[in-house]
Coordinates of C-alpha atoms in Angstrom, one line a residue:
M1 CA 106.1 75.9 108.0
R2 CA 106.4 80.0 108.8
E3 CA 108.2 80.4 105.4
A4 CA 105.7 78.1 104.1
M5 CA 102.7 80.4 105.5
H6 CA 104.4 83.8 104.3
S7 CA 105.2 82.7 101.2
V8 CA 101.9 81.4 100.7
F9 CA 100.3 84.7 102.0
L10 CA 102.9 86.9 99.1
Y11 CA 101.9 85.0 96.3
H12 CA 98.8 85.0 96.6
A13 CA 98.1 88.8 98.1
V14 CA 100.4 89.8 95.0
N15 CA 98.5 88.5 92.7
A16 CA 95.4 89.7 94.0
G17 CA 96.9 93.1 94.1
M18 CA 98.4 94.1 97.2
D19 CA 101.8 96.4 95.9
M20 CA 103.1 97.1 98.9
G21 CA 104.8 94.8 102.9
I22 CA 106.7 94.5 105.3
V23 CA 108.6 91.3 105.2
N24 CA 111.5 89.1 106.4
P25 CA 113.1 87.8 103.5
Q26 CA 115.1 85.4 105.5
M27 CA 112.0 84.4 105.9
L28 CA 110.3 83.3 102.5
K29 CA 110.4 80.8 100.1
I30 CA 109.9 80.2 96.3
Y31 CA 106.4 79.2 96.2
S32 CA 107.1 76.2 93.9
D33 CA 109.5 74.8 96.8
I34 CA 107.4 74.2 99.5
E35 CA 106.8 70.5 99.8
P36 CA 103.0 69.5 98.2
V37 CA 101.7 68.1 101.8
L38 CA 102.6 71.3 103.6
L39 CA 101.4 73.4 100.7
E40 CA 97.8 72.1 100.5
K41 CA 97.6 72.5 104.3
V42 CA 98.9 75.9 104.6
E43 CA 96.8 77.4 101.7
D44 CA 93.5 75.9 103.5
V45 CA 94.0 77.7 106.2
I46 CA 95.2 81.7 104.8
L47 CA 92.6 80.9 101.5
C48 CA 89.7 79.4 104.5
R49 CA 88.9 76.4 102.1
N50 CA 87.7 74.1 104.7
E51 CA 86.6 74.6 108.5
N52 CA 89.2 72.2 109.6
A53 CA 91.9 73.7 107.8
A54 CA 93.9 75.1 111.4
T55 CA 93.6 71.7 112.8
A56 CA 94.8 70.2 110.1
L57 CA 97.9 71.9 109.5
I58 CA 98.6 72.0 113.5
E59 CA 98.5 67.9 113.6
Y60 CA 100.8 68.0 110.1
A61 CA 103.2 70.1 111.8
E62 CA 103.0 67.8 115.0
S63 CA 103.4 64.7 112.2
L64 CA 106.9 66.7 111.0
K65 CA 108.3 67.2 115.1
Q66 CA 107.7 63.1 115.6
Q67 CA 109.8 62.3 112.6
D68 CA 113.4 60.9 113.4
S69 CA 115.1 63.3 111.0
P70 CA 114.4 66.7 110.9
A71 CA 112.4 68.6 108.1
A72 CA 115.1 71.3 107.8
E73 CA 117.3 70.1 105.2
T74 CA 120.9 71.6 105.0
A75 CA 121.9 73.8 102.3
D76 CA 124.3 71.3 100.4
S77 CA 122.0 68.4 101.2
W78 CA 120.8 68.1 97.5
H79 CA 124.7 66.8 96.3
S80 CA 123.8 63.7 97.9
L81 CA 120.8 63.3 95.1
P82 CA 120.7 61.0 92.1
V83 CA 122.6 63.0 89.4
G84 CA 120.0 63.3 87.1
D85 CA 118.0 65.2 90.5
R86 CA 121.3 67.3 91.2
I87 CA 120.9 69.1 87.2
R88 CA 117.7 69.3 87.5
Y89 CA 118.0 71.1 91.1
A90 CA 121.3 73.1 90.4
M91 CA 119.3 74.5 87.0
V92 CA 115.7 75.4 88.9
K93 CA 117.7 77.0 91.6
G94 CA 120.4 78.6 89.8
I95 CA 123.8 77.3 90.9
P96 CA 126.4 76.9 88.4
D97 CA 129.1 75.2 90.8
T98 CA 128.8 71.4 90.4
I99 CA 127.2 72.1 86.9
E100 CA 130.0 70.7 84.9
S101 CA 131.0 67.6 86.5
D102 CA 127.1 66.4 87.1
V103 CA 126.8 67.0 84.0
V104 CA 130.4 65.0 82.7
E105 CA 129.1 62.3 85.5
A106 CA 125.4 61.8 83.6
Y107 CA 127.4 61.1 80.2
S108 CA 129.4 58.9 81.5
A109 CA 126.1 56.8 82.6
T110 CA 124.6 56.9 79.2
G111 CA 127.3 57.5 76.8
D112 CA 124.5 59.8 74.4
A113 CA 125.6 63.4 75.5
I114 CA 122.3 64.9 73.4
R115 CA 120.1 62.1 76.1
V116 CA 121.6 63.6 78.7
I117 CA 120.6 67.7 76.9
D118 CA 117.2 66.4 75.6
E119 CA 116.7 64.4 79.0
Q120 CA 117.9 66.6 81.8
L121 CA 118.5 69.7 81.2
M122 CA 116.1 70.7 78.8
P123 CA 112.9 69.6 81.1
A124 CA 114.8 71.5 83.6
M125 CA 114.8 74.6 80.9
E126 CA 111.5 73.9 80.3
T127 CA 110.0 74.1 84.1
V128 CA 111.7 77.3 84.6
G129 CA 110.0 78.3 81.6
G130 CA 106.6 77.4 83.1
L131 CA 107.8 78.9 86.7
F132 CA 108.3 81.9 85.1
S133 CA 105.0 82.1 82.9
E134 CA 103.5 81.3 85.7
G135 CA 104.7 84.1 88.1
K136 CA 106.4 81.6 90.3
M137 CA 109.7 82.4 89.8
F138 CA 111.5 86.1 88.8
L139 CA 113.4 87.2 85.6
P140 CA 116.8 86.9 88.0
Q141 CA 116.3 83.5 88.7
V142 CA 115.7 82.9 84.8
V143 CA 119.1 83.9 83.9
K144 CA 120.6 82.4 86.4
T145 CA 119.4 79.4 84.9
A146 CA 120.4 80.6 81.6
R147 CA 123.7 80.9 83.1
V148 CA 123.8 77.0 84.0
M149 CA 122.5 75.7 81.2
K150 CA 125.5 77.1 79.0
K151 CA 127.8 75.8 81.5
A152 CA 126.3 72.7 81.1
V153 CA 126.5 72.6 77.2
A154 CA 130.1 74.1 77.1
A155 CA 131.3 71.0 79.2
L156 CA 129.2 68.4 77.3
T157 CA 130.1 70.0 73.4
P158 CA 133.6 67.7 73.7
Y159 CA 131.1 64.2 74.0
L160 CA 128.5 65.5 71.4
E161 CA 128.3 63.8 68.1
S162 CA 128.9 65.6 64.9
S163 CA 126.4 63.6 63.2
K164 CA 124.0 64.5 65.3
E165 CA 121.5 67.6 66.6
V166 CA 120.1 68.5 69.6
K167 CA 116.4 68.5 69.3
Y168 CA 114.5 71.8 70.4
G169 CA 110.7 72.8 70.0
A170 CA 110.3 75.7 67.8
K171 CA 112.5 77.9 66.1
V172 CA 112.0 81.7 67.0
L173 CA 114.1 84.8 65.1
I174 CA 114.7 87.5 67.0
A175 CA 116.3 91.0 66.0
T176 CA 116.6 94.6 67.1
V177 CA 115.6 96.7 63.9
K178 CA 117.2 98.8 61.9
G179 CA 118.8 102.2 63.2
D180 CA 118.3 100.8 67.0
V181 CA 121.2 99.8 69.2
H182 CA 119.2 98.8 72.2
D183 CA 119.1 94.8 72.9
I184 CA 118.6 94.2 76.8
G185 CA 114.8 93.4 75.9
K186 CA 115.8 91.3 73.3
N187 CA 118.6 89.2 75.1
I188 CA 116.1 89.3 77.9
V189 CA 113.6 87.6 75.7
G190 CA 116.0 85.4 74.4
V191 CA 117.1 84.2 77.4
V192 CA 113.0 83.4 78.4
M193 CA 112.6 81.3 74.8
A194 CA 115.2 79.2 75.6
C195 CA 114.7 78.9 78.5
N196 CA 110.6 77.4 77.5
G197 CA 112.6 75.1 75.2
Y198 CA 112.8 77.1 72.0
E199 CA 115.5 77.1 69.2
V200 CA 116.6 81.0 69.9
V201 CA 118.8 82.2 66.4
D202 CA 119.6 86.0 67.4
M203 CA 121.0 88.3 64.7
G204 CA 121.7 91.4 66.9
V205 CA 120.8 95.0 66.6
M206 CA 120.2 96.8 63.7
V207 CA 119.6 94.6 61.0
E208 CA 118.5 95.5 57.6
P209 CA 115.0 94.3 56.7
E210 CA 116.5 92.7 54.1
A211 CA 118.7 90.9 56.2
I212 CA 115.6 89.5 58.3
V213 CA 113.6 88.3 55.2
A214 CA 117.0 86.5 54.1
K215 CA 117.6 85.1 57.0
S216 CA 114.2 84.1 57.5
K217 CA 113.9 82.0 53.9
E218 CA 117.7 80.7 55.4
I219 CA 116.4 79.2 58.1
S220 CA 112.7 79.0 58.4
P221 CA 111.8 80.4 61.6
D222 CA 108.3 79.7 63.1
V223 CA 108.2 83.1 64.5
I224 CA 110.2 85.6 64.1
A225 CA 110.6 88.2 67.2
L226 CA 111.5 92.0 66.1
S227 CA 112.7 94.7 68.8
G228 CA 112.9 98.1 69.4
L229 CA 113.2 101.1 71.8
I230 CA 113.0 104.1 69.7
T231 CA 109.7 105.6 68.0
P232 CA 111.5 105.7 64.3
S233 CA 111.5 101.5 65.0
L234 CA 108.2 101.4 65.0
N235 CA 108.7 102.5 60.7
E236 CA 112.0 99.7 61.0
M237 CA 109.5 97.4 62.1
I238 CA 106.5 98.2 59.1
K239 CA 109.3 98.0 56.9
V240 CA 110.2 94.5 58.0
C241 CA 106.5 93.5 57.3
E242 CA 106.7 95.5 54.1
A243 CA 109.8 93.3 53.2
L244 CA 108.3 89.4 54.6
E245 CA 105.1 90.9 52.6
A246 CA 107.0 91.0 49.0
A247 CA 109.0 87.7 49.5
G248 CA 105.8 85.9 49.8
L249 CA 107.1 85.3 53.0
S250 CA 103.7 84.7 56.0
I251 CA 105.7 83.7 59.0
P252 CA 104.5 85.1 62.7
V253 CA 105.5 87.7 63.8
V254 CA 105.4 89.4 67.9
V255 CA 106.9 93.1 68.0
G256 CA 108.5 94.3 71.3
G257 CA 109.7 97.7 72.8
A258 CA 109.2 100.1 74.9
T259 CA 107.5 102.4 72.2
T260 CA 105.5 99.7 70.6
S261 CA 101.7 99.2 71.2
D262 CA 98.6 96.7 71.5
L263 CA 97.2 99.8 69.3
H264 CA 100.1 100.5 67.2
C265 CA 100.1 97.2 66.1
A266 CA 97.1 96.7 64.9
V267 CA 96.5 100.5 63.4
K268 CA 100.0 100.7 61.5
I269 CA 102.0 97.1 61.6
A270 CA 99.3 94.9 61.0
P271 CA 97.6 95.9 57.8
V272 CA 101.0 95.8 56.0
Y273 CA 101.3 92.1 56.3
G274 CA 99.0 89.2 55.7
G275 CA 100.6 87.0 58.4
T276 CA 100.1 87.4 61.7
V277 CA 101.3 90.5 63.9
V278 CA 101.6 90.3 68.2
R279 CA 102.4 92.7 70.4
S280 CA 104.2 91.4 73.2
A281 CA 104.5 93.8 76.4
N282 CA 107.3 91.5 78.0
A283 CA 109.3 88.6 78.7
S284 CA 107.0 86.4 79.8
E285 CA 103.6 87.8 77.3
N286 CA 106.2 86.6 74.9
A287 CA 107.2 83.2 75.4
R288 CA 103.1 83.2 76.0
I289 CA 102.6 84.3 72.7
V290 CA 105.3 82.2 71.1
A291 CA 103.5 79.3 72.6
A292 CA 99.7 80.0 71.6
L293 CA 101.3 80.9 67.6
V294 CA 102.8 77.3 67.1
A295 CA 100.3 75.3 69.2
P296 CA 97.6 72.9 67.5
S297 CA 95.4 75.2 67.6
A298 CA 97.1 78.2 66.0
A299 CA 95.0 78.8 63.7
E300 CA 92.6 79.7 66.1
Y301 CA 94.5 81.9 68.3
R302 CA 95.6 84.1 65.5
Q303 CA 92.1 84.2 64.1
Q304 CA 91.3 85.6 67.3
V305 CA 94.6 87.7 67.3
R306 CA 93.0 89.3 63.8
S307 CA 89.4 90.3 65.7
R308 CA 90.9 91.6 68.5
Q309 CA 93.2 94.3 66.3
E310 CA 89.9 94.8 64.1
E311 CA 88.7 96.2 67.0
L312 CA 91.4 98.2 68.1
R313 CA 90.9 100.1 64.4
A314 CA 87.2 100.7 64.7
Q315 CA 87.9 101.4 68.3
Y316 CA 90.6 104.2 66.9
L317 CA 88.7 106.0 64.8
N318 CA 85.8 106.5 67.2
M319 CA 88.3 108.2 69.1
S320 CA 90.0 110.3 67.1
A321 CA 86.3 111.6 66.1
S322 CA 85.7 112.2 69.9
R323 CA 89.0 113.8 70.6
P324 CA 88.8 116.5 68.1
L325 CA 92.2 118.7 67.3
A326 CA 92.1 122.8 68.2
D327 CA 92.7 124.6 65.1
Y328 CA 96.7 125.1 64.6
D329 CA 96.4 128.7 63.5
T330 CA 94.1 129.7 66.3
V331 CA 96.3 128.2 69.1
R332 CA 99.3 129.1 68.4
K333 CA 98.0 132.9 67.9
N334 CA 96.9 132.1 71.4
A335 CA 99.7 131.2 73.4
V336 CA 100.5 132.6 76.4
K337 CA 104.4 133.5 76.5
E338 CA 105.7 133.3 79.9
S339 CA 108.2 136.6 80.4
F340 CA 110.0 136.3 83.2
G341 CA 111.9 139.3 82.8
A342 CA 115.3 140.5 80.9
L343 CA 118.2 138.8 82.2
A344 CA 122.4 139.6 81.9
G345 CA 123.6 138.2 78.7
H346 CA 126.5 136.5 78.5
S347 CA 128.4 134.1 76.4
P348 CA 127.9 130.3 75.1
R349 CA 129.5 128.3 77.3
L350 CA 130.5 124.7 76.6
T351 CA 131.6 122.0 79.1
V352 CA 132.8 118.5 78.4
Y353 CA 133.0 115.6 81.1
R354 CA 135.6 112.7 80.5
N355 CA 136.1 110.1 83.2
F356 CA 133.6 111.7 85.5
P357 CA 133.8 109.6 89.1
L358 CA 130.4 106.8 89.2
A359 CA 131.0 107.7 92.9
D360 CA 129.5 110.8 93.1
V361 CA 126.7 109.3 90.5
E362 CA 126.4 105.7 92.7
K363 CA 124.2 107.2 95.0
L364 CA 121.5 108.7 92.7
I365 CA 120.8 105.6 91.0
D366 CA 116.9 105.0 90.8
W367 CA 116.7 101.1 92.0
D368 CA 112.9 101.1 91.8
M369 CA 113.1 101.3 87.8
F370 CA 115.8 98.9 88.2
Y371 CA 114.3 96.6 89.9
A372 CA 110.7 97.0 87.1
A373 CA 113.3 96.4 84.7
W374 CA 113.8 92.9 86.1
Q375 CA 109.8 92.3 86.9
V376 CA 110.4 91.3 90.2
G377 CA 107.0 93.5 91.1
N378 CA 107.2 93.8 95.2
A379 CA 109.2 90.4 95.7
A380 CA 110.9 91.6 98.4
A381 CA 113.4 88.8 99.1
E382 CA 114.1 89.1 95.0
K383 CA 114.7 92.6 95.8
E384 CA 117.7 92.0 98.3
T385 CA 119.4 89.3 96.0
L386 CA 119.3 91.0 92.9
H387 CA 119.9 94.7 94.8
N388 CA 123.2 92.6 95.9
D389 CA 124.1 91.1 92.8
A390 CA 123.8 94.6 91.4
L391 CA 126.8 95.9 94.2
A392 CA 128.6 93.1 93.4
V393 CA 128.7 94.4 89.5
L394 CA 129.3 97.8 89.7
T395 CA 132.0 97.2 91.7
E396 CA 133.3 95.4 88.6
M397 CA 131.4 98.5 86.5
R398 CA 133.9 101.2 88.3
E399 CA 137.1 100.2 86.8
N400 CA 135.8 100.0 83.4
V401 CA 132.6 102.3 82.7
D402 CA 133.5 106.2 81.6
L403 CA 131.6 108.4 82.2
Q404 CA 131.6 111.1 79.2
G405 CA 129.1 114.3 77.8
V406 CA 129.3 117.8 76.9
T407 CA 126.9 121.2 78.0
G408 CA 126.0 123.9 76.2
T409 CA 124.4 126.8 78.4
Y410 CA 123.2 129.5 75.7
R411 CA 120.7 132.6 75.7
A412 CA 117.6 131.7 74.6
E413 CA 114.3 133.3 73.3
G414 CA 110.8 132.1 72.8
R415 CA 109.7 132.7 69.3
G416 CA 106.6 131.0 67.9
D417 CA 106.9 127.5 69.0
D418 CA 111.1 128.2 67.9
I419 CA 113.4 127.9 71.0
V420 CA 116.4 129.9 69.5
L421 CA 119.3 129.7 70.7
D422 CA 122.3 133.2 70.8
L423 CA 125.2 131.1 70.0
G424 CA 127.3 134.2 71.0
D425 CA 128.4 135.0 67.5
G426 CA 126.1 137.3 66.0
T427 CA 124.3 134.1 65.1
E428 CA 121.1 132.3 66.0
Y429 CA 119.8 128.6 65.9
P430 CA 116.0 128.1 65.8
L431 CA 115.1 124.3 67.5
P432 CA 111.2 124.0 66.4
M433 CA 109.2 122.3 69.2
L434 CA 106.0 121.0 68.6
R435 CA 102.4 122.3 70.2
N436 CA 99.6 119.8 71.9
Q437 CA 96.2 120.5 69.7
T438 CA 94.2 118.5 71.9
E439 CA 90.3 120.0 72.8
G440 CA 90.4 120.1 76.4
E441 CA 93.8 120.0 77.3
A442 CA 96.8 123.3 77.6
N443 CA 97.8 123.8 73.9
V444 CA 101.5 124.6 74.9
S445 CA 104.4 124.1 73.3
L446 CA 107.9 124.3 75.3
A447 CA 108.7 127.0 73.5
D448 CA 106.1 128.8 75.1
F449 CA 108.2 128.6 78.7
V450 CA 111.3 130.2 77.5
S451 CA 111.2 134.1 77.9
A452 CA 110.9 136.4 74.9
D453 CA 113.2 138.7 77.8
G454 CA 115.6 135.8 76.7
E455 CA 117.4 133.3 79.2
D456 CA 119.5 130.3 79.8
I457 CA 118.6 127.1 78.5
T458 CA 120.8 123.7 78.7
I459 CA 121.0 121.1 76.0
F460 CA 122.8 118.3 76.7
A461 CA 124.1 114.6 76.0
L462 CA 125.4 112.2 77.9
T463 CA 127.2 108.5 78.5
A464 CA 127.8 105.9 80.6
G465 CA 128.4 103.4 78.1
V466 CA 131.6 104.1 77.4
G467 CA 133.5 101.1 78.3
T468 CA 130.2 99.1 79.1
N469 CA 129.9 96.8 75.7
R470 CA 133.3 95.5 76.6
F471 CA 132.9 94.8 80.2
I472 CA 128.9 93.4 79.2
E473 CA 130.9 91.2 76.0
K474 CA 133.6 90.3 79.4
C475 CA 130.7 88.6 81.0
R476 CA 129.0 87.0 78.1
A477 CA 132.4 85.1 77.5
E478 CA 132.9 83.8 80.7
G479 CA 129.0 82.8 80.5
N480 CA 127.6 85.1 82.8
D481 CA 124.7 86.2 81.0
Y482 CA 123.4 87.4 84.4
W483 CA 126.1 90.0 85.1
A484 CA 125.9 91.1 81.6
I485 CA 121.9 91.9 82.0
I486 CA 122.4 93.8 85.4
A487 CA 125.7 96.1 83.9
K488 CA 123.2 96.6 80.7
L489 CA 120.5 97.8 83.2
L490 CA 122.6 99.3 85.8
A491 CA 124.4 101.7 82.8
D492 CA 120.8 103.0 81.8
R493 CA 120.3 104.0 85.5
L494 CA 123.8 105.6 85.8
A495 CA 122.7 107.8 83.0
E496 CA 120.4 108.9 84.5
A497 CA 122.0 109.6 87.5
F498 CA 124.4 111.7 85.9
A499 CA 121.6 113.6 84.3
E500 CA 120.7 114.4 87.7
V501 CA 124.3 114.8 89.1
I502 CA 125.1 117.4 85.9
C503 CA 121.5 118.7 84.9
P504 CA 119.2 118.3 88.3
A505 CA 115.6 118.2 87.6
G506 CA 115.2 120.7 89.6
S507 CA 116.7 122.9 87.8
G508 CA 113.9 122.9 85.8
C509 CA 112.0 120.6 83.0
R510 CA 115.0 118.4 82.0
A511 CA 113.3 116.9 78.7
A512 CA 115.2 114.2 76.2
F513 CA 114.4 113.9 72.5
G514 CA 111.9 111.5 71.8
Y515 CA 110.1 111.3 74.9
P516 CA 106.9 113.5 75.0
T517 CA 107.7 116.8 75.3
C518 CA 109.6 117.1 72.7
P519 CA 109.0 113.4 70.9
D520 CA 111.0 114.2 67.8
H521 CA 114.6 112.2 67.8
S522 CA 116.2 114.0 65.1
L523 CA 116.9 117.0 67.3
K524 CA 119.2 114.8 68.8
K525 CA 121.3 115.7 65.7
D526 CA 121.3 120.0 66.3
V527 CA 122.6 119.0 69.4
F528 CA 125.9 116.2 68.5
D529 CA 126.2 119.2 65.9
L530 CA 126.5 122.0 68.5
L531 CA 128.0 121.1 71.1
G532 CA 130.7 118.9 68.6
V533 CA 129.3 115.6 70.8
E534 CA 130.8 113.1 68.5
S535 CA 134.7 114.8 68.5
A536 CA 134.2 115.1 72.6
T537 CA 133.1 111.8 73.5
G538 CA 132.4 108.3 72.2
M539 CA 129.2 108.9 71.1
S540 CA 127.3 108.9 67.6
L541 CA 124.0 108.9 66.1
T542 CA 122.4 105.8 64.1
G543 CA 120.4 106.9 60.5
N544 CA 117.2 106.9 62.6
Y545 CA 119.1 109.5 64.9
M546 CA 119.5 106.7 68.3
I547 CA 122.9 107.5 70.2
A548 CA 125.2 104.6 70.5
P549 CA 126.3 103.7 72.6
G550 CA 122.4 102.8 74.2
E551 CA 123.6 103.9 77.4
S552 CA 122.6 107.6 76.8
I553 CA 120.9 110.7 77.0
C554 CA 120.1 114.0 74.8
G555 CA 117.8 116.5 75.7
I556 CA 117.8 120.4 76.7
I557 CA 116.1 122.1 79.9
V558 CA 114.3 125.1 80.0
P559 CA 114.4 126.4 83.9
N560 CA 110.9 127.8 84.3
G561 CA 109.6 125.4 81.9
R562 CA 107.2 122.0 82.7
F563 CA 105.9 118.1 80.7
F564 CA 103.2 117.8 79.1
S565 CA 102.5 115.7 76.3
V566 CA 102.3 116.9 72.7
G567 CA 99.9 114.1 71.3
R568 CA 98.4 114.2 68.4
I569 CA 99.0 116.8 65.9
S570 CA 96.9 117.9 62.4
R571 CA 98.3 118.2 59.3
E572 CA 98.4 122.0 59.2
Q573 CA 100.6 121.5 62.3
L574 CA 102.9 118.6 60.5
A575 CA 103.1 120.8 57.8
D576 CA 104.4 124.0 59.5
Y577 CA 107.0 121.4 61.7
A578 CA 108.8 119.9 58.3
A579 CA 109.3 123.9 57.2
R580 CA 110.4 124.8 60.4
R581 CA 113.0 121.7 60.8
K582 CA 113.5 122.1 57.0
M583 CA 112.3 118.3 56.5
D584 CA 110.3 116.3 54.0
I585 CA 106.3 115.6 55.7
E586 CA 106.9 111.7 55.2
E587 CA 110.7 112.3 56.7
V588 CA 108.5 113.7 60.0
K589 CA 106.2 111.3 60.1
K590 CA 108.6 108.6 60.4
M591 CA 110.0 110.7 63.0
I592 CA 107.1 111.2 65.2
P593 CA 104.8 108.2 64.3
K594 CA 102.8 108.1 67.6
N595 CA 101.7 112.0 67.1
I596 CA 100.2 111.5 63.5

């Protein structure tokens, strides 16, 4: 009774906006698992739905005491349920222990493996998808369910008749676009889609637009889902939509990833394609969007999307007009150059790291960011379970992951909008920076914080991805997608923690290339060339300046710098920056689409 009251309170409180609470995770239940009569009576009390609620709950509690059998069931009592109920319980709870023998038993009773999939497994997956969409289950539980589903289907595979196929719902083609190696978001979306009964065709990472078009013609998907993490991926999504348009296709497209936004989708992507293009913020929303795109009322939903995008485009034009840019020549001439006094010069210092101890890095893992990636919100019980599972994965990763990196410390000067490095052999190397031009804001460039008298700055490239992919593939080969996703997300956190150990944030502004202070991803190429990163480590760059493996970071440390957002820039600054980067203007536009 107490567990039910705690769980009901937390469920409704979190939905109402509560963002912190102290709870005993052992005294919580999954909201959807609460017995319906008990749930109704507890909610009557918690939500004050009627004046007799407390009395009714007390009477119900007394009736439970008088029953011959105890209300609480033993941990394994579900094993005595009929086989269909056992399968559903194991699927919803994510328990893989007996699923293989249970589905084989169900097959023996029916003689039809496809019937077991259609009538037992798929409804259970759809239940999980529904609970997740309603906020009654969390992403870790969904991924565990997918693991159970894989084991169940594998056990049935020998019995499947070659002349029949498993019937799924709509078909979804998913891919990470060209030049982008990140697949964690795509993989999570694939799991959630499968849990909602969709047939998922995953094309992997770094997929060319032409390949997506060809595959679309081959399999005729109901929806195409495109994933990308870095800003150049936004341009690749445009290319995919242009290629689909040129091929005469009108398949709905869903775009997602850290750099995507409803505004960018409306202003930059949707206008190039005759079909519907929708931006999804997360895996749960992705499932709802796909459901709307394939529903009988899809035409109405698609028109709503187009109308909303027209509104966003109008708002964008108004916003651009209401927040004018300061004149670039003026703000550049008026820039205040910091001076910290001349420092003693020295030769450049290059340091290569291999097999850096994970024990020195683990203590700086940002667990809040790890939980956020799993979308568990403030569910204390789920966080505790997830943390314990992550520690188990981390134990295995210690034997598989190789922390590697290179740092280079150089004498540097701030000249105009450039940070100019002294390479120590009589040559200089400029790293061009961008300047904020928004009126009413500080119109600064990172170069302003590098002393004109000269000071030490550090450039770096670090990774926690060497060996990680092998470990992830091993997990997947064993049917453990849950561990694979945990490992991927842990590696991202380890990379950030590694940077904190090697280049502490307290030592100044540690700005990663591709982010608001230094939005140009192509500066990674300069760092890789200067430090010899590819020859010294297992890191490499894609054509869109994405680091492989993906669990890597690259940037610059300015000791007296601070973070800011460059924001939108003028055509004048764009031309000036392209000239300083010795790049074509159109190429620069691809690197910083959100700043144009």
